[in-house]
GROMACS .gro file of C-alpha atoms in nm:
model
   67
    1UNK     CA    1   2.438  -0.534   2.929
    2UNK     CA    2   2.527  -0.308   2.635
    3UNK     CA    3   2.532  -0.008   2.870
    4UNK     CA    4   2.853  -0.152   3.016
    5UNK     CA    5   3.027  -0.180   2.679
    6UNK     CA    6   3.267   0.097   2.592
    7UNK     CA    7   3.177   0.289   2.276
    8UNK     CA    8   2.823   0.149   2.252
    9UNK     CA    9   2.532   0.391   2.263
   10UNK     CA   10   2.186   0.260   2.357
   11UNK     CA   11   1.895   0.421   2.173
   12UNK     CA   12   1.522   0.418   2.231
   13UNK     CA   13   1.326   0.134   2.075
   14UNK     CA   14   1.159   0.204   1.744
   15UNK     CA   15   0.952   0.022   1.489
   16UNK     CA   16   0.892   0.101   1.127
   17UNK     CA   17   0.591  -0.055   0.965
   18UNK     CA   18   0.553  -0.093   0.592
   19UNK     CA   19   0.215  -0.170   0.444
   20UNK     CA   20   0.164  -0.274   0.087
   21UNK     CA   21  -0.090  -0.446  -0.127
   22UNK     CA   22  -0.076  -0.616  -0.461
   23UNK     CA   23  -0.293  -0.794  -0.711
   24UNK     CA   24  -0.170  -1.043  -0.964
   25UNK     CA   25  -0.314  -1.158  -1.293
   26UNK     CA   26  -0.215  -1.438  -1.525
   27UNK     CA   27  -0.035  -1.305  -1.835
   28UNK     CA   28  -0.318  -1.429  -2.058
   29UNK     CA   29  -0.586  -1.245  -1.858
   30UNK     CA   30  -0.539  -0.913  -2.035
   31UNK     CA   31  -0.913  -0.841  -2.052
   32UNK     CA   32  -0.952  -0.901  -1.679
   33UNK     CA   33  -0.654  -0.675  -1.607
   34UNK     CA   34  -0.794  -0.397  -1.826
   35UNK     CA   35  -1.135  -0.426  -1.660
   36UNK     CA   36  -0.977  -0.424  -1.314
   37UNK     CA   37  -0.768  -0.116  -1.392
   38UNK     CA   38  -1.071   0.064  -1.535
   39UNK     CA   39  -1.276   0.008  -1.221
   40UNK     CA   40  -0.984   0.090  -0.992
   41UNK     CA   41  -0.942   0.421  -1.175
   42UNK     CA   42  -1.314   0.494  -1.127
   43UNK     CA   43  -1.286   0.424  -0.754
   44UNK     CA   44  -0.981   0.647  -0.726
   45UNK     CA   45  -1.137   0.932  -0.927
   46UNK     CA   46  -1.449   0.932  -0.710
   47UNK     CA   47  -1.250   0.924  -0.384
   48UNK     CA   48  -1.423   0.601  -0.283
   49UNK     CA   49  -1.099   0.401  -0.289
   50UNK     CA   50  -0.939   0.635  -0.035
   51UNK     CA   51  -1.248   0.612   0.187
   52UNK     CA   52  -1.224   0.232   0.179
   53UNK     CA   53  -0.853   0.210   0.262
   54UNK     CA   54  -0.872   0.478   0.534
   55UNK     CA   55  -1.081   0.233   0.738
   56UNK     CA   56  -0.768   0.017   0.760
   57UNK     CA   57  -0.524   0.291   0.855
   58UNK     CA   58  -0.398   0.378   0.507
   59UNK     CA   59  -0.368   0.735   0.381
   60UNK     CA   60  -0.347   0.913   0.050
   61UNK     CA   61   0.026   0.835   0.048
   62UNK     CA   62  -0.051   0.465   0.003
   63UNK     CA   63  -0.276   0.510  -0.302
   64UNK     CA   64  -0.169   0.310  -0.607
   65UNK     CA   65   0.054   0.488  -0.856
   66UNK     CA   66  -0.147   0.613  -1.152
   67UNK     CA   67  -0.014   0.520  -1.491
   0.00000   0.00000   0.00000
């Protein structure tokens, strides 16, 4: 259909997939958040976190931002 329209160019199909994860904590749960961040940092330092997420197709590019 669009091939017959003047000035319209048909391109190949494409898909762009975005993967993201998040964790939320209640504002009053500061101790839990600190504990979580501490253990997440340990997993990231040891390389274990990357090993875990690689099983699901994630790469080093999707690692959480270190603060």
